[in-house]
Amino acid sequence: MFFASMIDSNARTNRPRAGRESGGIRNQGEELMIEKPLVESQDLLNQPGALRQRLAEDGYIFLRGLLDRARLQGLRMEILEICQKHGWLLPGTRLEEGKGRADAYSGYFEFTPVYREMQYLENFHALAHDPQILKTLETALGGPVFPHARNIARITLPGSSKMTTPSHQDYVFIQGSPEVYTVWFPLSDCPVALGGLGIARGSHHAGIFPTKEAEGTGGLCADVDESKYEWHKGDFFLGDVIMFHSLTVHKAYDNTTADLLRLSCDFRYQPFSAPQVVWDSFRPHMQHHGWENIYKNWKQDSLRFYWHQYALQLVPCVHPAQVKPTVKRG
């Protein structure tokens, strides 16, 4: 991959292992931010009890090499072809490099023609049904899960700090049951400089934080004292995955590279033991198209309206800003 040189060459052999490694402390405004490496959990895949405990305690599990790299590279190339079609890539660069224009779009990525076209990709939606993802979540949660259909992809432009996703809880935007889990992974090697994720370890235990308006994807952030938590972050390699609870506070980091696009996927999953779900979780993200249009050229009939077979409890949703917090402001 063209990103490998951005990551310390020793990282592949000296990765942080399970445990509580010492980390750094840095200032963010007047707050002291405690940062530590993401704790790897792939060694616990054959220890269901320990994996379950790790997820319950930390609010996330980070797994190296869970997904097939070739499959992810294939989807990445499909997305980059769409970017190239719409003039987002730098002239004179190779498609696989993923070098993009910093001014490729303004405002929210979700409203661009590129994202509307990406939502047609069968391989993108099929990836949410990857057996390794489902098996891992079922092991970690102790029972079967179902994927939401509102699959999300993101492209972060180089130097696009204004649109970086701020600290938030996914539950505010998903709703239904809090027992929903996000699966996030990049479609390339992703050093922190390319815009990885930061996780506030154990923040899901607090409850639902109040929200306030903020710049960046979603337009809302959690009103939380970030200095009260350890922030876990680290470099991702293609195939690495992070899974976290819907109440776990997390954020993205700025893409500070000169010219690289960061491509990533956000999928959501829910155990059948918590069947409360909102109907929007089975609509296409942003609802640019209906499912019939999206399915028109698909090959796999088994993925069409797959949720119709489930016995779920539909519950109403509200605007994210109206979600009632359980944590007092301040």
mmCIF file of C-alpha atoms in Angstrom:
data_model
loop_
_atom_site.group_PDB
_atom_site.id
_atom_site.type_symbol
_atom_site.label_atom_id
_atom_site.label_comp_id
_atom_site.label_asym_id
_atom_site.label_seq_id
_atom_site.Cartn_x
_atom_site.Cartn_y
_atom_site.Cartn_z
ATOM 1 C CA MET A 1 0.000 0.000 0.000
ATOM 2 C CA PHE A 2 1.136 3.582 -0.606
ATOM 3 C CA PHE A 3 0.445 4.455 3.030
ATOM 4 C CA ALA A 4 2.865 2.004 4.596
ATOM 5 C CA SER A 5 5.735 4.490 4.572
ATOM 6 C CA MET A 6 3.684 6.845 6.747
ATOM 7 C CA ILE A 7 3.610 4.303 9.570
ATOM 8 C CA ASP A 8 6.678 3.445 11.630
ATOM 9 C CA SER A 9 8.239 0.390 10.018
ATOM 10 C CA ASN A 10 8.533 -1.202 13.453
ATOM 11 C CA ALA A 11 4.808 -0.900 14.118
ATOM 12 C CA ARG A 12 3.937 -4.228 12.525
ATOM 13 C CA THR A 13 6.152 -6.151 14.928
ATOM 14 C CA ASN A 14 5.937 -3.881 17.982
ATOM 15 C CA ARG A 15 2.197 -3.298 18.142
ATOM 16 C CA PRO A 16 0.515 -2.510 21.483
ATOM 17 C CA ARG A 17 -0.799 -5.706 23.039
ATOM 18 C CA ALA A 18 -3.559 -6.307 25.528
ATOM 19 C CA GLY A 19 -2.953 -4.338 28.671
ATOM 20 C CA ARG A 20 -2.815 -0.774 29.877
ATOM 21 C CA GLU A 21 0.190 0.771 28.175
ATOM 22 C CA SER A 22 1.509 4.113 29.292
ATOM 23 C CA GLY A 23 0.510 6.945 27.012
ATOM 24 C CA GLY A 24 0.969 10.656 26.520
ATOM 25 C CA ILE A 25 -0.647 13.701 28.034
ATOM 26 C CA ARG A 26 -1.321 16.732 25.895
ATOM 27 C CA ASN A 27 -3.188 20.002 26.248
ATOM 28 C CA GLN A 28 -6.403 20.608 24.349
ATOM 29 C CA GLY A 29 -7.370 24.152 25.183
ATOM 30 C CA GLU A 30 -7.208 24.190 28.981
ATOM 31 C CA GLU A 31 -7.910 20.472 29.349
ATOM 32 C CA LEU A 32 -5.295 17.781 29.888
ATOM 33 C CA MET A 33 -5.877 14.949 27.448
ATOM 34 C CA ILE A 34 -4.612 11.506 28.419
ATOM 35 C CA GLU A 35 -3.843 9.490 25.285
ATOM 36 C CA LYS A 36 -2.953 5.808 25.133
ATOM 37 C CA PRO A 37 -2.624 3.240 22.334
ATOM 38 C CA LEU A 38 -5.649 1.241 21.255
ATOM 39 C CA VAL A 39 -5.696 -2.081 23.104
ATOM 40 C CA GLU A 40 -5.606 -5.021 20.694
ATOM 41 C CA SER A 41 -8.117 -7.818 21.250
ATOM 42 C CA GLN A 42 -7.559 -10.279 18.391
ATOM 43 C CA ASP A 43 -5.809 -12.630 20.826
ATOM 44 C CA LEU A 44 -9.138 -12.967 22.664
ATOM 45 C CA LEU A 45 -11.172 -14.213 19.691
ATOM 46 C CA ASN A 46 -10.946 -17.765 21.031
ATOM 47 C CA GLN A 47 -11.748 -16.620 24.570
ATOM 48 C CA PRO A 48 -15.400 -15.483 24.410
ATOM 49 C CA GLY A 49 -15.642 -14.602 28.084
ATOM 50 C CA ALA A 50 -12.543 -12.423 28.029
ATOM 51 C CA LEU A 51 -13.579 -10.750 24.757
ATOM 52 C CA ARG A 52 -17.022 -10.018 26.184
ATOM 53 C CA GLN A 53 -15.487 -8.576 29.339
ATOM 54 C CA ARG A 54 -13.094 -6.366 27.349
ATOM 55 C CA LEU A 55 -15.974 -4.930 25.299
ATOM 56 C CA ALA A 56 -18.142 -4.437 28.386
ATOM 57 C CA GLU A 57 -15.397 -2.681 30.339
ATOM 58 C CA ASP A 58 -13.712 -0.569 27.671
ATOM 59 C CA GLY A 59 -16.675 0.044 25.366
ATOM 60 C CA TYR A 60 -14.661 -1.091 22.348
ATOM 61 C CA ILE A 61 -12.579 -3.904 20.915
ATOM 62 C CA PHE A 62 -9.801 -3.347 18.385
ATOM 63 C CA LEU A 63 -8.927 -6.260 16.116
ATOM 64 C CA ARG A 64 -5.939 -6.489 13.818
ATOM 65 C CA GLY A 65 -6.321 -8.195 10.440
ATOM 66 C CA LEU A 66 -9.943 -9.273 10.862
ATOM 67 C CA LEU A 67 -11.082 -8.512 7.315
ATOM 68 C CA ASP A 68 -9.806 -9.775 3.976
ATOM 69 C CA ARG A 69 -7.453 -7.170 2.531
ATOM 70 C CA ALA A 70 -8.166 -8.066 -1.096
ATOM 71 C CA ARG A 71 -11.885 -7.567 -0.583
ATOM 72 C CA LEU A 72 -11.309 -4.143 0.978
ATOM 73 C CA GLN A 73 -8.891 -3.149 -1.773
ATOM 74 C CA GLY A 74 -11.493 -4.090 -4.368
ATOM 75 C CA LEU A 75 -14.102 -1.830 -2.773
ATOM 76 C CA ARG A 76 -11.551 0.940 -2.399
ATOM 77 C CA MET A 77 -10.821 0.855 -6.130
ATOM 78 C CA GLU A 78 -14.536 0.989 -6.963
ATOM 79 C CA ILE A 79 -14.911 4.100 -4.809
ATOM 80 C CA LEU A 80 -11.795 5.744 -6.221
ATOM 81 C CA GLU A 81 -13.108 5.158 -9.739
ATOM 82 C CA ILE A 82 -16.201 7.150 -8.769
ATOM 83 C CA CYS A 83 -13.976 9.876 -7.316
ATOM 84 C CA GLN A 84 -11.967 9.972 -10.532
ATOM 85 C CA LYS A 85 -15.139 10.213 -12.606
ATOM 86 C CA HIS A 86 -16.171 13.317 -10.665
ATOM 87 C CA GLY A 87 -12.755 14.975 -10.810
ATOM 88 C CA TRP A 88 -11.802 14.495 -7.179
ATOM 89 C CA LEU A 89 -8.379 12.924 -7.776
ATOM 90 C CA LEU A 90 -5.214 14.876 -8.451
ATOM 91 C CA PRO A 91 -4.278 14.940 -12.149
ATOM 92 C CA GLY A 92 -1.302 12.797 -13.099
ATOM 93 C CA THR A 93 -1.631 10.415 -10.145
ATOM 94 C CA ARG A 94 -2.412 6.718 -10.194
ATOM 95 C CA LEU A 95 -5.873 5.612 -9.118
ATOM 96 C CA GLU A 96 -4.591 3.265 -6.420
ATOM 97 C CA GLU A 97 -2.658 6.083 -4.731
ATOM 98 C CA GLY A 98 -5.898 7.763 -3.674
ATOM 99 C CA LYS A 99 -4.464 11.257 -3.950
ATOM 100 C CA GLY A 100 -7.251 13.792 -3.923
ATOM 101 C CA ARG A 101 -7.913 17.492 -4.228
ATOM 102 C CA ALA A 102 -8.334 19.324 -0.924
ATOM 103 C CA ASP A 103 -11.163 21.312 -2.542
ATOM 104 C CA ALA A 104 -12.963 18.296 -4.047
ATOM 105 C CA TYR A 105 -16.136 19.212 -2.177
ATOM 106 C CA SER A 106 -17.404 21.793 0.283
ATOM 107 C CA GLY A 107 -19.931 21.238 3.035
ATOM 108 C CA TYR A 108 -20.987 17.714 3.933
ATOM 109 C CA PHE A 109 -19.633 14.738 2.005
ATOM 110 C CA GLU A 110 -22.996 12.955 2.342
ATOM 111 C CA PHE A 111 -24.611 15.459 -0.055
ATOM 112 C CA THR A 112 -22.094 15.054 -2.876
ATOM 113 C CA PRO A 113 -22.716 13.258 -6.189
ATOM 114 C CA VAL A 114 -19.872 10.882 -5.284
ATOM 115 C CA TYR A 115 -21.666 9.661 -2.175
ATOM 116 C CA ARG A 116 -24.963 9.298 -3.986
ATOM 117 C CA GLU A 117 -23.240 7.075 -6.550
ATOM 118 C CA MET A 118 -21.385 5.098 -3.878
ATOM 119 C CA GLN A 119 -24.681 4.051 -2.322
ATOM 120 C CA TYR A 120 -25.381 1.961 -5.436
ATOM 121 C CA LEU A 121 -22.333 -0.263 -4.864
ATOM 122 C CA GLU A 122 -23.340 -3.839 -4.116
ATOM 123 C CA ASN A 123 -19.908 -4.673 -2.729
ATOM 124 C CA PHE A 124 -20.193 -1.818 -0.245
ATOM 125 C CA HIS A 125 -23.501 -3.029 1.201
ATOM 126 C CA ALA A 126 -22.488 -6.694 1.015
ATOM 127 C CA LEU A 127 -19.442 -5.965 3.160
ATOM 128 C CA ALA A 128 -21.755 -5.225 6.099
ATOM 129 C CA HIS A 129 -22.687 -8.929 6.021
ATOM 130 C CA ASP A 130 -19.079 -10.134 6.193
ATOM 131 C CA PRO A 131 -18.977 -13.430 8.136
ATOM 132 C CA GLN A 132 -15.949 -12.350 10.178
ATOM 133 C CA ILE A 133 -17.755 -9.256 11.440
ATOM 134 C CA LEU A 134 -20.907 -11.180 12.328
ATOM 135 C CA LYS A 135 -19.000 -14.022 13.980
ATOM 136 C CA THR A 136 -16.876 -11.655 16.059
ATOM 137 C CA LEU A 137 -19.841 -9.649 17.292
ATOM 138 C CA GLU A 138 -21.793 -12.789 18.118
ATOM 139 C CA THR A 139 -18.815 -14.014 20.130
ATOM 140 C CA ALA A 140 -18.413 -10.685 21.917
ATOM 141 C CA LEU A 141 -22.125 -10.291 22.655
ATOM 142 C CA GLY A 142 -22.990 -13.906 23.375
ATOM 143 C CA GLY A 143 -25.732 -14.269 20.774
ATOM 144 C CA PRO A 144 -26.814 -13.623 17.175
ATOM 145 C CA VAL A 145 -26.849 -10.121 15.717
ATOM 146 C CA PHE A 146 -28.364 -8.461 12.669
ATOM 147 C CA PRO A 147 -26.828 -5.689 10.542
ATOM 148 C CA HIS A 148 -28.567 -2.387 10.021
ATOM 149 C CA ALA A 149 -29.077 -1.457 6.378
ATOM 150 C CA ARG A 150 -28.168 2.227 6.760
ATOM 151 C CA ASN A 151 -24.567 1.672 5.736
ATOM 152 C CA ILE A 152 -22.254 4.663 5.815
ATOM 153 C CA ALA A 153 -19.037 5.409 3.954
ATOM 154 C CA ARG A 154 -16.893 8.490 4.369
ATOM 155 C CA ILE A 155 -14.202 10.245 2.383
ATOM 156 C CA THR A 156 -12.109 12.736 4.337
ATOM 157 C CA LEU A 157 -10.183 15.274 2.309
ATOM 158 C CA PRO A 158 -6.582 16.239 3.073
ATOM 159 C CA GLY A 159 -6.432 19.244 5.388
ATOM 160 C CA SER A 160 -10.199 19.203 5.999
ATOM 161 C CA SER A 161 -10.136 19.952 9.734
ATOM 162 C CA LYS A 162 -13.360 21.958 9.625
ATOM 163 C CA MET A 163 -15.379 18.848 8.738
ATOM 164 C CA THR A 164 -13.650 16.440 11.135
ATOM 165 C CA THR A 165 -16.218 14.509 13.169
ATOM 166 C CA PRO A 166 -16.242 15.825 16.769
ATOM 167 C CA SER A 167 -16.686 13.809 19.973
ATOM 168 C CA HIS A 168 -20.105 12.172 19.963
ATOM 169 C CA GLN A 169 -22.157 9.083 20.784
ATOM 170 C CA ASP A 170 -23.670 7.158 17.885
ATOM 171 C CA TYR A 171 -26.835 6.411 19.859
ATOM 172 C CA VAL A 172 -27.971 10.020 19.481
ATOM 173 C CA PHE A 173 -28.103 9.543 15.713
ATOM 174 C CA ILE A 174 -29.169 5.866 15.610
ATOM 175 C CA GLN A 175 -31.631 5.633 18.528
ATOM 176 C CA GLY A 176 -33.829 2.567 19.029
ATOM 177 C CA SER A 177 -31.909 0.395 21.491
ATOM 178 C CA PRO A 178 -28.638 1.554 23.083
ATOM 179 C CA GLU A 179 -27.382 -2.002 22.468
ATOM 180 C CA VAL A 180 -26.166 -1.140 18.981
ATOM 181 C CA TYR A 181 -22.543 -1.548 17.979
ATOM 182 C CA THR A 182 -20.639 0.357 15.333
ATOM 183 C CA VAL A 183 -17.992 -1.377 13.224
ATOM 184 C CA TRP A 184 -15.500 1.081 11.735
ATOM 185 C CA PHE A 185 -12.557 0.390 9.462
ATOM 186 C CA PRO A 186 -10.508 2.248 6.845
ATOM 187 C CA LEU A 187 -10.117 1.098 3.253
ATOM 188 C CA SER A 188 -6.339 1.504 3.338
ATOM 189 C CA ASP A 189 -3.563 1.624 5.874
ATOM 190 C CA CYS A 190 -4.551 4.551 8.062
ATOM 191 C CA PRO A 191 -2.001 6.236 10.317
ATOM 192 C CA VAL A 192 -3.380 8.794 12.755
ATOM 193 C CA ALA A 193 -2.219 11.540 10.379
ATOM 194 C CA LEU A 194 -4.674 10.273 7.762
ATOM 195 C CA GLY A 195 -7.556 10.746 10.198
ATOM 196 C CA GLY A 196 -8.176 7.720 12.390
ATOM 197 C CA LEU A 197 -10.511 7.359 15.367
ATOM 198 C CA GLY A 198 -10.104 8.203 19.032
ATOM 199 C CA ILE A 199 -12.091 6.309 21.674
ATOM 200 C CA ALA A 200 -12.922 7.583 25.175
ATOM 201 C CA ARG A 201 -12.360 4.344 27.056
ATOM 202 C CA GLY A 202 -15.249 3.356 29.329
ATOM 203 C CA SER A 203 -17.358 6.415 28.463
ATOM 204 C CA HIS A 204 -20.381 4.233 27.632
ATOM 205 C CA HIS A 205 -20.883 3.584 31.353
ATOM 206 C CA ALA A 206 -21.885 7.218 31.961
ATOM 207 C CA GLY A 207 -25.116 7.158 29.932
ATOM 208 C CA ILE A 208 -26.382 9.578 27.284
ATOM 209 C CA PHE A 209 -24.527 12.886 27.301
ATOM 210 C CA PRO A 210 -26.204 16.201 26.405
ATOM 211 C CA THR A 211 -25.368 17.518 22.949
ATOM 212 C CA LYS A 212 -24.483 20.906 21.548
ATOM 213 C CA GLU A 213 -24.006 22.303 18.071
ATOM 214 C CA ALA A 214 -20.592 21.777 16.549
ATOM 215 C CA GLU A 215 -18.737 21.957 13.266
ATOM 216 C CA GLY A 216 -18.052 18.694 11.507
ATOM 217 C CA THR A 217 -20.023 15.669 10.375
ATOM 218 C CA GLY A 218 -23.329 15.350 12.228
ATOM 219 C CA GLY A 219 -23.472 18.970 13.368
ATOM 220 C CA LEU A 220 -23.640 17.918 17.041
ATOM 221 C CA CYS A 221 -21.091 16.887 19.617
ATOM 222 C CA ALA A 222 -21.344 15.346 23.062
ATOM 223 C CA ASP A 223 -21.126 17.885 25.874
ATOM 224 C CA VAL A 224 -18.534 15.886 27.766
ATOM 225 C CA ASP A 225 -15.412 16.741 29.739
ATOM 226 C CA GLU A 226 -12.898 14.917 27.554
ATOM 227 C CA SER A 227 -10.183 15.211 30.194
ATOM 228 C CA LYS A 228 -12.037 12.717 32.401
ATOM 229 C CA TYR A 229 -11.270 9.843 30.042
ATOM 230 C CA GLU A 230 -8.320 8.028 28.568
ATOM 231 C CA TRP A 231 -8.369 8.565 24.827
ATOM 232 C CA HIS A 232 -7.213 5.495 22.935
ATOM 233 C CA LYS A 233 -5.950 5.937 19.393
ATOM 234 C CA GLY A 234 -3.486 4.373 17.003
ATOM 235 C CA ASP A 235 -2.512 3.481 13.459
ATOM 236 C CA PHE A 236 -4.761 1.132 11.493
ATOM 237 C CA PHE A 237 -3.592 -1.272 8.824
ATOM 238 C CA LEU A 238 -5.847 -2.456 6.027
ATOM 239 C CA GLY A 239 -8.024 -5.213 7.509
ATOM 240 C CA ASP A 240 -8.012 -3.826 11.060
ATOM 241 C CA VAL A 241 -11.414 -3.174 12.633
ATOM 242 C CA ILE A 242 -12.722 -1.376 15.696
ATOM 243 C CA MET A 243 -16.116 -2.228 17.223
ATOM 244 C CA PHE A 244 -17.735 -0.066 19.890
ATOM 245 C CA HIS A 245 -20.959 0.468 21.865
ATOM 246 C CA SER A 246 -23.406 3.146 20.711
ATOM 247 C CA LEU A 247 -22.820 5.121 23.937
ATOM 248 C CA THR A 248 -19.026 5.080 23.638
ATOM 249 C CA VAL A 249 -17.804 8.624 23.039
ATOM 250 C CA HIS A 250 -15.469 8.788 20.062
ATOM 251 C CA LYS A 251 -14.158 11.233 17.505
ATOM 252 C CA ALA A 252 -12.178 11.428 14.297
ATOM 253 C CA TYR A 253 -8.775 13.015 13.893
ATOM 254 C CA ASP A 254 -7.911 15.525 11.197
ATOM 255 C CA ASN A 255 -6.536 14.296 7.909
ATOM 256 C CA THR A 256 -3.272 16.237 8.027
ATOM 257 C CA THR A 257 -1.702 14.623 4.965
ATOM 258 C CA ALA A 258 -0.823 16.744 1.965
ATOM 259 C CA ASP A 259 -2.913 14.955 -0.637
ATOM 260 C CA LEU A 260 -4.344 11.607 0.533
ATOM 261 C CA LEU A 261 -8.038 10.759 0.757
ATOM 262 C CA ARG A 262 -9.159 8.754 3.783
ATOM 263 C CA LEU A 263 -11.841 6.214 2.843
ATOM 264 C CA SER A 264 -13.693 4.401 5.618
ATOM 265 C CA CYS A 265 -16.866 2.456 6.391
ATOM 266 C CA ASP A 266 -19.315 2.665 9.302
ATOM 267 C CA PHE A 267 -21.663 -0.295 9.784
ATOM 268 C CA ARG A 268 -24.072 -0.875 12.684
ATOM 269 C CA TYR A 269 -25.197 -4.119 14.320
ATOM 270 C CA GLN A 270 -27.651 -5.097 16.993
ATOM 271 C CA PRO A 271 -28.293 -8.271 19.008
ATOM 272 C CA PHE A 272 -31.674 -9.917 18.474
ATOM 273 C CA SER A 273 -32.020 -9.867 22.259
ATOM 274 C CA ALA A 274 -32.492 -6.075 22.003
ATOM 275 C CA PRO A 275 -35.064 -5.851 19.184
ATOM 276 C CA GLN A 276 -36.054 -2.170 19.503
ATOM 277 C CA VAL A 277 -35.063 -0.396 16.303
ATOM 278 C CA VAL A 278 -36.118 2.694 14.360
ATOM 279 C CA TRP A 279 -37.245 2.364 10.769
ATOM 280 C CA ASP A 280 -34.518 4.709 9.538
ATOM 281 C CA SER A 281 -31.976 1.995 10.359
ATOM 282 C CA PHE A 282 -33.325 0.082 7.353
ATOM 283 C CA ARG A 283 -33.418 3.015 4.954
ATOM 284 C CA PRO A 284 -30.473 3.943 2.719
ATOM 285 C CA HIS A 285 -28.209 6.472 4.384
ATOM 286 C CA MET A 286 -29.314 10.011 3.507
ATOM 287 C CA GLN A 287 -32.149 8.447 1.471
ATOM 288 C CA HIS A 288 -30.809 9.731 -1.839
ATOM 289 C CA HIS A 289 -32.324 6.663 -3.527
ATOM 290 C CA GLY A 290 -34.942 4.046 -2.775
ATOM 291 C CA TRP A 291 -33.851 0.445 -2.307
ATOM 292 C CA GLU A 292 -35.468 -0.625 -5.582
ATOM 293 C CA ASN A 293 -33.162 1.717 -7.492
ATOM 294 C CA ILE A 294 -30.138 0.649 -5.474
ATOM 295 C CA TYR A 295 -30.894 -3.046 -6.023
ATOM 296 C CA LYS A 296 -31.538 -2.690 -9.758
ATOM 297 C CA ASN A 297 -28.184 -4.086 -10.937
ATOM 298 C CA TRP A 298 -27.304 -6.285 -7.959
ATOM 299 C CA LYS A 299 -26.432 -9.959 -8.366
ATOM 300 C CA GLN A 300 -27.183 -11.252 -4.847
ATOM 301 C CA ASP A 301 -30.899 -11.584 -4.231
ATOM 302 C CA SER A 302 -30.299 -12.675 -0.630
ATOM 303 C CA LEU A 303 -29.289 -9.133 0.346
ATOM 304 C CA ARG A 304 -32.470 -7.522 -0.930
ATOM 305 C CA PHE A 305 -34.749 -6.424 1.943
ATOM 306 C CA TYR A 306 -33.084 -9.039 4.155
ATOM 307 C CA TRP A 307 -34.510 -7.444 7.317
ATOM 308 C CA HIS A 308 -38.068 -8.448 6.379
ATOM 309 C CA GLN A 309 -37.338 -11.871 7.845
ATOM 310 C CA TYR A 310 -36.640 -10.470 11.311
ATOM 311 C CA ALA A 311 -39.146 -10.105 14.143
ATOM 312 C CA LEU A 312 -38.199 -6.654 15.405
ATOM 313 C CA GLN A 313 -39.915 -3.974 17.453
ATOM 314 C CA LEU A 314 -40.138 -0.667 15.593
ATOM 315 C CA VAL A 315 -39.957 2.386 17.847
ATOM 316 C CA PRO A 316 -40.220 6.100 16.999
ATOM 317 C CA CYS A 317 -37.223 8.377 16.647
ATOM 318 C CA VAL A 318 -36.685 12.081 17.270
ATOM 319 C CA HIS A 319 -34.280 14.684 15.942
ATOM 320 C CA PRO A 320 -30.822 13.928 17.373
ATOM 321 C CA ALA A 321 -30.783 17.260 19.216
ATOM 322 C CA GLN A 322 -33.971 16.209 21.032
ATOM 323 C CA VAL A 323 -32.640 12.931 22.434
ATOM 324 C CA LYS A 324 -33.065 13.108 26.200
ATOM 325 C CA PRO A 325 -29.742 12.933 28.055
ATOM 326 C CA THR A 326 -29.264 10.866 31.193
ATOM 327 C CA VAL A 327 -26.067 12.689 32.170
ATOM 328 C CA LYS A 328 -26.420 16.184 33.619
ATOM 329 C CA ARG A 329 -24.828 18.976 31.640
ATOM 330 C CA GLY A 330 -21.603 20.192 33.180
#
